[in-house]
PDB file of C-alpha atoms and ligand atoms in Angstrom:
ATOM      1  CA  UNK A  21    -190.257 146.810  58.051  1.00 52.00           C
ATOM      2  CA  UNK A  22    -191.554 147.194  61.435  1.00 51.00           C
ATOM      3  CA  UNK A  23    -194.918 145.684  62.356  1.00 52.00           C
ATOM      4  CA  UNK A  24    -197.750 148.332  62.529  1.00 53.00           C
ATOM      5  CA  UNK A  25    -197.826 148.193  66.304  1.00 48.00           C
ATOM      6  CA  UNK A  26    -194.366 149.835  66.445  1.00 48.00           C
ATOM      7  CA  UNK A  27    -195.437 152.690  64.337  1.00 56.00           C
ATOM      8  CA  UNK A  28    -194.937 156.060  65.931  1.00 58.00           C
ATOM      9  CA  UNK A  29    -198.549 157.169  67.224  1.00 61.00           C
ATOM     10  CA  UNK A  30    -197.483 160.773  66.663  1.00 60.00           C
ATOM     11  CA  UNK A  31    -196.995 160.346  62.974  1.00 65.00           C
ATOM     12  CA  UNK A  32    -200.448 158.797  62.688  1.00 66.00           C
ATOM     13  CA  UNK A  33    -201.905 161.722  64.428  1.00 74.00           C
ATOM     14  CA  UNK A  34    -200.843 163.814  61.182  1.00 75.00           C
ATOM     15  CA  UNK A  35    -203.743 162.079  59.637  1.00 78.00           C
ATOM     16  CA  UNK A  36    -206.132 163.552  62.183  1.00 85.00           C
ATOM     17  CA  UNK A  37    -204.752 167.121  61.467  1.00 85.00           C
ATOM     18  CA  UNK A  38    -206.177 166.845  58.117  1.00 86.00           C
ATOM     19  CA  UNK A  39    -209.929 166.348  58.986  1.00 88.00           C
ATOM     20  CA  UNK A  40    -210.252 169.852  60.748  1.00 91.00           C
ATOM     21  CA  UNK A  41    -208.026 171.365  58.115  1.00 91.00           C
ATOM     22  CA  UNK A  42    -210.280 170.038  55.226  1.00 91.00           C
ATOM     23  CA  UNK A  43    -213.384 171.570  57.012  1.00 94.00           C
ATOM     24  CA  UNK A  44    -211.495 174.935  57.508  1.00 93.00           C
ATOM     25  CA  UNK A  45    -210.543 174.997  53.796  1.00 92.00           C
ATOM     26  CA  UNK A  46    -213.764 173.893  52.645  1.00 93.00           C
ATOM     27  CA  UNK A  47    -215.487 176.771  54.690  1.00 94.00           C
ATOM     28  CA  UNK A  48    -212.853 179.318  53.552  1.00 92.00           C
ATOM     29  CA  UNK A  49    -213.578 178.383  49.945  1.00 92.00           C
ATOM     30  CA  UNK A  50    -217.279 178.707  50.451  1.00 93.00           C
ATOM     31  CA  UNK A  51    -216.883 182.106  51.947  1.00 92.00           C
ATOM     32  CA  UNK A  52    -214.766 183.114  49.144  1.00 91.00           C
ATOM     33  CA  UNK A  53    -217.437 182.394  46.688  1.00 91.00           C
ATOM     34  CA  UNK A  54    -220.037 184.026  48.667  1.00 92.00           C
ATOM     35  CA  UNK A  55    -217.880 187.098  49.138  1.00 91.00           C
ATOM     36  CA  UNK A  56    -217.435 187.472  45.343  1.00 88.00           C
ATOM     37  CA  UNK A  57    -221.238 187.246  44.700  1.00 91.00           C
ATOM     38  CA  UNK A  58    -221.889 189.782  47.781  1.00 90.00           C
ATOM     39  CA  UNK A  59    -219.190 192.193  46.376  1.00 89.00           C
ATOM     40  CA  UNK A  60    -217.049 192.223  49.433  1.00 87.00           C
ATOM     41  CA  UNK A  61    -214.476 194.951  49.527  1.00 91.00           C
ATOM     42  CA  UNK A  62    -210.875 194.173  48.338  1.00 90.00           C
ATOM     43  CA  UNK A  63    -209.255 194.279  51.640  1.00 92.00           C
ATOM     44  CA  UNK A  64    -211.515 191.642  53.164  1.00 91.00           C
ATOM     45  CA  UNK A  65    -211.283 189.575  50.123  1.00 90.00           C
ATOM     46  CA  UNK A  66    -207.690 189.397  50.292  1.00 91.00           C
ATOM     47  CA  UNK A  67    -207.934 188.383  53.984  1.00 93.00           C
ATOM     48  CA  UNK A  68    -210.174 185.487  52.933  1.00 91.00           C
ATOM     49  CA  UNK A  69    -207.759 184.483  50.067  1.00 91.00           C
ATOM     50  CA  UNK A  70    -204.819 184.472  52.505  1.00 93.00           C
ATOM     51  CA  UNK A  71    -206.818 182.120  54.950  1.00 93.00           C
ATOM     52  CA  UNK A  72    -207.685 179.631  52.007  1.00 92.00           C
ATOM     53  CA  UNK A  73    -204.114 179.797  50.472  1.00 89.00           C
ATOM     54  CA  UNK A  74    -202.470 178.998  53.881  1.00 90.00           C
ATOM     55  CA  UNK A  75    -204.882 176.280  54.764  1.00 91.00           C
ATOM     56  CA  UNK A  76    -204.163 174.770  51.411  1.00 89.00           C
ATOM     57  CA  UNK A  77    -200.321 175.118  52.132  1.00 87.00           C
ATOM     58  CA  UNK A  78    -200.784 173.431  55.430  1.00 89.00           C
ATOM     59  CA  UNK A  79    -202.571 170.570  53.775  1.00 89.00           C
ATOM     60  CA  UNK A  80    -199.691 170.054  51.428  1.00 86.00           C
ATOM     61  CA  UNK A  81    -197.174 170.317  54.047  1.00 86.00           C
ATOM     62  CA  UNK A  82    -199.004 167.659  56.212  1.00 88.00           C
ATOM     63  CA  UNK A  83    -199.273 165.479  53.009  1.00 89.00           C
ATOM     64  CA  UNK A  84    -195.381 165.864  52.572  1.00 88.00           C
ATOM     65  CA  UNK A  85    -194.731 164.876  56.187  1.00 87.00           C
ATOM     66  CA  UNK A  86    -196.973 161.983  55.981  1.00 89.00           C
ATOM     67  CA  UNK A  87    -195.046 160.820  52.796  1.00 91.00           C
ATOM     68  CA  UNK A  88    -191.772 161.280  54.711  1.00 90.00           C
ATOM     69  CA  UNK A  89    -192.969 159.098  57.510  1.00 88.00           C
ATOM     70  CA  UNK A  90    -194.245 156.372  55.105  1.00 89.00           C
ATOM     71  CA  UNK A  91    -190.894 156.304  53.506  1.00 91.00           C
ATOM     72  CA  UNK A  92    -188.943 156.157  56.723  1.00 88.00           C
ATOM     73  CA  UNK A  93    -190.997 153.213  57.742  1.00 87.00           C
ATOM     74  CA  UNK A  94    -190.853 151.351  54.465  1.00 89.00           C
ATOM     75  CA  UNK A  95    -194.575 151.799  53.979  1.00 88.00           C
ATOM     76  CA  UNK A  96    -194.542 153.863  50.773  1.00 90.00           C
ATOM     77  CA  UNK A  97    -196.369 151.848  48.163  1.00 91.00           C
ATOM     78  CA  UNK A  98    -197.373 152.694  44.650  1.00 95.00           C
ATOM     79  CA  UNK A  99    -200.233 151.484  42.564  1.00 96.00           C
ATOM     80  CA  UNK A 100    -199.149 151.109  39.139  1.00 96.00           C
ATOM     81  CA  UNK A 101    -201.222 150.741  36.038  1.00 96.00           C
ATOM     82  CA  UNK A 102    -200.781 151.069  32.328  1.00 96.00           C
ATOM     83  CA  UNK A 103    -200.497 154.958  31.888  1.00 96.00           C
ATOM     84  CA  UNK A 104    -200.036 157.270  29.000  1.00 96.00           C
ATOM     85  CA  UNK A 105    -197.248 159.590  30.044  1.00 97.00           C
ATOM     86  CA  UNK A 106    -197.887 161.971  27.117  1.00 97.00           C
ATOM     87  CA  UNK A 107    -201.583 162.439  28.296  1.00 97.00           C
ATOM     88  CA  UNK A 108    -200.464 163.169  31.904  1.00 97.00           C
ATOM     89  CA  UNK A 109    -197.726 165.600  30.818  1.00 98.00           C
ATOM     90  CA  UNK A 110    -200.046 167.469  28.581  1.00 97.00           C
ATOM     91  CA  UNK A 111    -202.689 167.820  31.299  1.00 97.00           C
ATOM     92  CA  UNK A 112    -200.360 168.706  34.194  1.00 97.00           C
ATOM     93  CA  UNK A 113    -198.409 171.238  32.123  1.00 97.00           C
ATOM     94  CA  UNK A 114    -201.431 172.928  30.734  1.00 96.00           C
ATOM     95  CA  UNK A 115    -202.817 173.344  34.368  1.00 95.00           C
ATOM     96  CA  UNK A 116    -199.512 174.953  35.258  1.00 95.00           C
ATOM     97  CA  UNK A 117    -199.684 177.172  32.258  1.00 94.00           C
ATOM     98  CA  UNK A 118    -203.173 178.467  33.108  1.00 93.00           C
ATOM     99  CA  UNK A 119    -201.899 179.460  36.608  1.00 88.00           C
ATOM    100  CA  UNK A 120    -198.614 180.836  35.622  1.00 89.00           C
ATOM    101  CA  UNK A 121    -198.390 184.614  34.881  1.00 88.00           C
ATOM    102  CA  UNK A 122    -194.564 185.287  35.459  1.00 93.00           C
ATOM    103  CA  UNK A 123    -193.030 182.358  33.477  1.00 96.00           C
ATOM    104  CA  UNK A 124    -193.454 180.995  29.979  1.00 97.00           C
ATOM    105  CA  UNK A 125    -194.187 177.359  30.253  1.00 97.00           C
ATOM    106  CA  UNK A 126    -193.385 175.284  27.079  1.00 97.00           C
ATOM    107  CA  UNK A 127    -194.172 171.697  26.441  1.00 98.00           C
ATOM    108  CA  UNK A 128    -192.181 170.456  23.475  1.00 98.00           C
ATOM    109  CA  UNK A 129    -193.916 167.965  21.038  1.00 97.00           C
ATOM    110  CA  UNK A 130    -194.003 164.521  22.632  1.00 97.00           C
ATOM    111  CA  UNK A 131    -192.946 161.271  21.139  1.00 95.00           C
ATOM    112  CA  UNK A 132    -195.796 158.822  21.129  1.00 88.00           C
ATOM    113  CA  UNK A 133    -196.769 156.435  22.413  1.00 91.00           C
ATOM    114  CA  UNK A 134    -195.159 156.651  25.954  1.00 96.00           C
ATOM    115  CA  UNK A 135    -196.804 153.909  27.953  1.00 96.00           C
ATOM    116  CA  UNK A 136    -195.634 153.319  31.473  1.00 97.00           C
ATOM    117  CA  UNK A 137    -196.501 150.878  34.215  1.00 96.00           C
ATOM    118  CA  UNK A 138    -196.988 153.763  36.861  1.00 97.00           C
ATOM    119  CA  UNK A 139    -199.090 155.187  39.478  1.00 97.00           C
ATOM    120  CA  UNK A 140    -200.869 157.932  37.979  1.00 97.00           C
ATOM    121  CA  UNK A 141    -201.308 160.079  41.172  1.00 95.00           C
ATOM    122  CA  UNK A 142    -197.747 159.527  42.329  1.00 96.00           C
ATOM    123  CA  UNK A 143    -196.176 160.309  38.881  1.00 98.00           C
ATOM    124  CA  UNK A 144    -198.341 163.529  38.783  1.00 97.00           C
ATOM    125  CA  UNK A 145    -196.889 164.391  42.243  1.00 96.00           C
ATOM    126  CA  UNK A 146    -193.500 163.914  40.882  1.00 98.00           C
ATOM    127  CA  UNK A 147    -194.146 166.377  37.936  1.00 98.00           C
ATOM    128  CA  UNK A 148    -196.079 168.899  39.896  1.00 96.00           C
ATOM    129  CA  UNK A 149    -193.292 169.023  42.485  1.00 95.00           C
ATOM    130  CA  UNK A 150    -190.450 169.436  39.860  1.00 98.00           C
ATOM    131  CA  UNK A 151    -192.583 172.116  38.012  1.00 97.00           C
ATOM    132  CA  UNK A 152    -193.381 173.919  41.329  1.00 94.00           C
ATOM    133  CA  UNK A 153    -189.657 173.989  42.051  1.00 95.00           C
ATOM    134  CA  UNK A 154    -188.841 175.381  38.660  1.00 97.00           C
ATOM    135  CA  UNK A 155    -191.245 178.228  39.285  1.00 95.00           C
ATOM    136  CA  UNK A 156    -190.260 178.872  42.925  1.00 93.00           C
ATOM    137  CA  UNK A 157    -186.502 178.848  42.115  1.00 95.00           C
ATOM    138  CA  UNK A 158    -186.748 181.236  39.120  1.00 95.00           C
ATOM    139  CA  UNK A 159    -188.387 184.265  40.794  1.00 92.00           C
ATOM    140  CA  UNK A 160    -187.194 186.462  38.074  1.00 92.00           C
ATOM    141  CA  UNK A 161    -189.203 184.573  35.522  1.00 94.00           C
ATOM    142  CA  UNK A 162    -188.031 183.121  32.264  1.00 96.00           C
ATOM    143  CA  UNK A 163    -188.922 180.112  30.373  1.00 98.00           C
ATOM    144  CA  UNK A 164    -189.789 176.611  31.761  1.00 98.00           C
ATOM    145  CA  UNK A 165    -189.403 174.037  29.261  1.00 98.00           C
ATOM    146  CA  UNK A 166    -190.531 170.424  29.420  1.00 98.00           C
ATOM    147  CA  UNK A 167    -189.733 167.732  27.009  1.00 98.00           C
ATOM    148  CA  UNK A 168    -189.507 164.028  26.711  1.00 98.00           C
ATOM    149  CA  UNK A 169    -187.440 161.643  24.705  1.00 97.00           C
ATOM    150  CA  UNK A 170    -187.276 157.980  24.226  1.00 96.00           C
ATOM    151  CA  UNK A 171    -183.873 156.236  24.966  1.00 93.00           C
ATOM    152  CA  UNK A 172    -184.434 152.403  24.176  1.00 91.00           C
ATOM    153  CA  UNK A 173    -186.738 151.106  26.685  1.00 94.00           C
ATOM    154  CA  UNK A 174    -186.644 154.287  28.770  1.00 96.00           C
ATOM    155  CA  UNK A 175    -188.346 157.568  28.682  1.00 98.00           C
ATOM    156  CA  UNK A 176    -186.486 160.720  29.800  1.00 98.00           C
ATOM    157  CA  UNK A 177    -188.480 163.696  30.923  1.00 98.00           C
ATOM    158  CA  UNK A 178    -186.670 166.999  31.324  1.00 98.00           C
ATOM    159  CA  UNK A 179    -187.924 170.012  33.208  1.00 98.00           C
ATOM    160  CA  UNK A 180    -185.731 173.091  32.679  1.00 98.00           C
ATOM    161  CA  UNK A 181    -185.693 176.411  34.206  1.00 98.00           C
ATOM    162  CA  UNK A 182    -183.582 179.544  33.896  1.00 98.00           C
ATOM    163  CA  UNK A 183    -183.569 180.164  37.531  1.00 96.00           C
ATOM    164  CA  UNK A 184    -181.164 180.522  40.508  1.00 96.00           C
ATOM    165  CA  UNK A 185    -179.302 177.249  39.599  1.00 97.00           C
ATOM    166  CA  UNK A 186    -177.723 175.119  42.430  1.00 97.00           C
ATOM    167  CA  UNK A 187    -174.066 175.566  43.560  1.00 97.00           C
ATOM    168  CA  UNK A 188    -171.851 172.452  43.283  1.00 96.00           C
ATOM    169  CA  UNK A 189    -171.436 171.922  47.021  1.00 95.00           C
ATOM    170  CA  UNK A 190    -175.112 171.509  47.350  1.00 96.00           C
ATOM    171  CA  UNK A 191    -175.459 168.766  44.830  1.00 95.00           C
ATOM    172  CA  UNK A 192    -174.403 165.799  47.004  1.00 94.00           C
ATOM    173  CA  UNK A 193    -177.185 166.825  49.426  1.00 95.00           C
ATOM    174  CA  UNK A 194    -179.891 167.826  47.058  1.00 94.00           C
ATOM    175  CA  UNK A 195    -182.134 164.795  47.482  1.00 95.00           C
ATOM    176  CA  UNK A 196    -181.582 164.249  51.093  1.00 92.00           C
ATOM    177  CA  UNK A 197    -184.487 165.268  53.491  1.00 90.00           C
ATOM    178  CA  UNK A 198    -184.812 168.827  54.965  1.00 87.00           C
ATOM    179  CA  UNK A 199    -181.916 170.141  52.878  1.00 90.00           C
ATOM    180  CA  UNK A 200    -182.056 173.419  51.211  1.00 90.00           C
ATOM    181  CA  UNK A 201    -179.248 174.905  49.228  1.00 92.00           C
ATOM    182  CA  UNK A 202    -177.663 178.142  50.595  1.00 89.00           C
ATOM    183  CA  UNK A 203    -178.688 180.160  47.667  1.00 89.00           C
ATOM    184  CA  UNK A 204    -182.439 179.202  48.117  1.00 88.00           C
ATOM    185  CA  UNK A 205    -183.228 182.347  49.747  1.00 78.00           C
ATOM    186  CA  UNK A 206    -186.850 182.647  48.501  1.00 65.00           C
ATOM    187  CA  UNK A 207    -188.740 182.546  51.666  1.00 57.00           C
ATOM    188  CA  UNK A 208    -191.822 180.691  51.445  1.00 58.00           C
ATOM    189  CA  UNK A 209    -193.786 178.691  54.016  1.00 52.00           C
ATOM    190  CA  UNK A 210    -193.870 175.892  51.513  1.00 61.00           C
ATOM    191  CA  UNK A 211    -190.028 175.092  51.839  1.00 73.00           C
ATOM    192  CA  UNK A 212    -189.328 172.301  54.053  1.00 80.00           C
ATOM    193  CA  UNK A 213    -186.630 170.563  51.898  1.00 88.00           C
ATOM    194  CA  UNK A 214    -188.741 167.416  51.722  1.00 90.00           C
ATOM    195  CA  UNK A 215    -189.956 167.614  48.111  1.00 93.00           C
ATOM    196  CA  UNK A 216    -186.927 166.381  46.177  1.00 96.00           C
ATOM    197  CA  UNK A 217    -186.410 163.411  48.759  1.00 95.00           C
ATOM    198  CA  UNK A 218    -189.856 162.138  48.301  1.00 95.00           C
ATOM    199  CA  UNK A 219    -189.717 162.734  44.526  1.00 97.00           C
ATOM    200  CA  UNK A 220    -186.610 160.489  44.288  1.00 97.00           C
ATOM    201  CA  UNK A 221    -188.195 157.809  46.478  1.00 96.00           C
ATOM    202  CA  UNK A 222    -191.286 157.905  44.164  1.00 97.00           C
ATOM    203  CA  UNK A 223    -189.149 157.645  40.998  1.00 98.00           C
ATOM    204  CA  UNK A 224    -187.128 154.805  42.563  1.00 97.00           C
ATOM    205  CA  UNK A 225    -190.404 153.092  43.371  1.00 96.00           C
ATOM    206  CA  UNK A 226    -191.174 153.192  39.745  1.00 97.00           C
ATOM    207  CA  UNK A 227    -187.780 151.701  38.826  1.00 97.00           C
ATOM    208  CA  UNK A 228    -186.565 154.934  37.595  1.00 98.00           C
ATOM    209  CA  UNK A 229    -183.645 157.470  38.288  1.00 98.00           C
ATOM    210  CA  UNK A 230    -183.542 161.218  38.737  1.00 98.00           C
ATOM    211  CA  UNK A 231    -180.575 163.530  37.858  1.00 98.00           C
ATOM    212  CA  UNK A 232    -179.881 167.341  37.672  1.00 98.00           C
ATOM    213  CA  UNK A 233    -177.569 169.418  35.449  1.00 98.00           C
ATOM    214  CA  UNK A 234    -177.363 172.931  36.868  1.00 98.00           C
ATOM    215  CA  UNK A 235    -175.295 176.192  36.643  1.00 97.00           C
ATOM    216  CA  UNK A 236    -175.536 178.950  39.309  1.00 97.00           C
ATOM    217  CA  UNK A 237    -177.640 181.989  37.991  1.00 95.00           C
ATOM    218  CA  UNK A 238    -178.398 180.033  34.756  1.00 97.00           C
ATOM    219  CA  UNK A 239    -180.719 177.472  35.668  1.00 98.00           C
ATOM    220  CA  UNK A 240    -181.366 173.882  36.254  1.00 98.00           C
ATOM    221  CA  UNK A 241    -182.641 170.773  34.291  1.00 98.00           C
ATOM    222  CA  UNK A 242    -184.110 167.997  36.198  1.00 98.00           C
ATOM    223  CA  UNK A 243    -184.396 164.586  34.357  1.00 98.00           C
ATOM    224  CA  UNK A 244    -186.698 161.799  35.404  1.00 98.00           C
ATOM    225  CA  UNK A 245    -185.877 158.483  33.500  1.00 98.00           C
ATOM    226  CA  UNK A 246    -188.476 155.788  33.611  1.00 98.00           C
ATOM    227  CA  UNK A 247    -188.910 152.326  32.113  1.00 97.00           C
ATOM    228  CA  UNK A 248    -191.399 152.059  29.251  1.00 96.00           C
ATOM    229  CA  UNK A 249    -193.795 149.306  29.215  1.00 92.00           C
ATOM    230  CA  UNK A 250    -192.865 146.422  26.850  1.00 76.00           C
ATOM    231  CA  UNK A 251    -191.801 146.998  23.267  1.00 60.00           C
ATOM    232  CA  UNK A 252    -193.547 150.018  22.000  1.00 57.00           C
TER     233      UNK A 252
HETATM  234  P1  LIG B 315    -187.985 172.918  49.088  1.00 78.14           P
HETATM  235  O1  LIG B 315    -189.263 172.614  49.904  1.00 78.14           O
HETATM  236  O2  LIG B 315    -186.958 173.699  49.774  1.00 78.14           O
HETATM  237  O3  LIG B 315    -188.187 173.622  47.796  1.00 78.14           O
HETATM  238  P2  LIG B 315    -187.108 170.449  47.803  1.00 78.14           P
HETATM  239  O4  LIG B 315    -186.736 169.217  48.508  1.00 78.14           O
HETATM  240  O5  LIG B 315    -188.176 170.591  46.776  1.00 78.14           O
HETATM  241  O6  LIG B 315    -187.336 171.409  49.019  1.00 78.14           O
HETATM  242  O7  LIG B 315    -185.693 171.027  47.137  1.00 78.14           O
HETATM  243  C1  LIG B 315    -184.499 171.110  47.982  1.00 78.14           C
HETATM  244  C2  LIG B 315    -183.590 172.331  47.570  1.00 78.14           C
HETATM  245  O8  LIG B 315    -183.162 172.009  46.282  1.00 78.14           O
HETATM  246  C3  LIG B 315    -184.268 173.468  47.566  1.00 78.14           C
HETATM  247  O9  LIG B 315    -184.268 174.066  48.892  1.00 78.14           O
HETATM  248  C4  LIG B 315    -183.465 174.284  46.587  1.00 78.14           C
HETATM  249  O10 LIG B 315    -182.299 174.847  47.341  1.00 78.14           O
HETATM  250  C5  LIG B 315    -182.926 173.262  45.637  1.00 78.14           C
HETATM  251  N1  LIG B 315    -183.835 173.140  44.344  1.00 78.14           N
HETATM  252  C6  LIG B 315    -184.688 172.425  44.147  1.00 78.14           C
HETATM  253  N2  LIG B 315    -185.201 172.673  42.798  1.00 78.14           N
HETATM  254  C7  LIG B 315    -184.532 173.756  42.295  1.00 78.14           C
HETATM  255  C8  LIG B 315    -184.540 174.374  41.189  1.00 78.14           C
HETATM  256  N3  LIG B 315    -185.386 174.182  40.067  1.00 78.14           N
HETATM  257  N4  LIG B 315    -183.579 175.486  40.970  1.00 78.14           N
HETATM  258  C9  LIG B 315    -182.653 175.759  42.005  1.00 78.14           C
HETATM  259  N5  LIG B 315    -182.597 175.068  43.116  1.00 78.14           N
HETATM  260  C10 LIG B 315    -183.559 174.125  43.341  1.00 78.14           C
END
């Protein structure tokens, strides 16, 4: 692990980008609320929505790049605490459900208890990332199913979609940084190919593993295995 003095200064500057961005985002959201009250016409409303959306995207991209630099410098740390995975899954999935209009999002009944020694924010980041990929890579819709099962002292969380799937030749590269499979033609500004790399690092930091089973044009199931806390 390099001493702090050798950290690339340009990566630290990524932090500085967030400050003005937070102001832009906050002001855009304020303007959105005022515009609704003032009954702004639809065209201008859409313009405002785009500004707020893209500022939020930029914020997430910077966060992903910061995570990437932390990983590369061996500085990614997690703050584990005793955590109820069932409660976390229920909350995150219901938030996705409330936003989602194209897909059916189903959380199967969970075994309980599912207590982990995990960093709540980081684990939420893992789940959100996998769920947003499931949405992003099934543009034609379908069902996204989430379920968890206990396997000895492990819990396995499965996130399954009916989307474009992943070709065999892409599988060895899937969790490497900046990689995007050749069939991932969905063009969004949000796709840097960093997500799964960071997800896998975070899962490993929790003593877990991540795998995928997939078939092109049929869908993908990502499985995260994590150690359960003590005997439950
Ligand atoms: P991106 O920002 O491109 O989504 P990720 O690291 O999250 O980056 O994913 C890497 C690549 O893995 C994607 O570009 C896509 O090719 C593929 N991928 C990830 N999740 C899925 C999924 N649920 N279905 C199909 N392909 C996926």
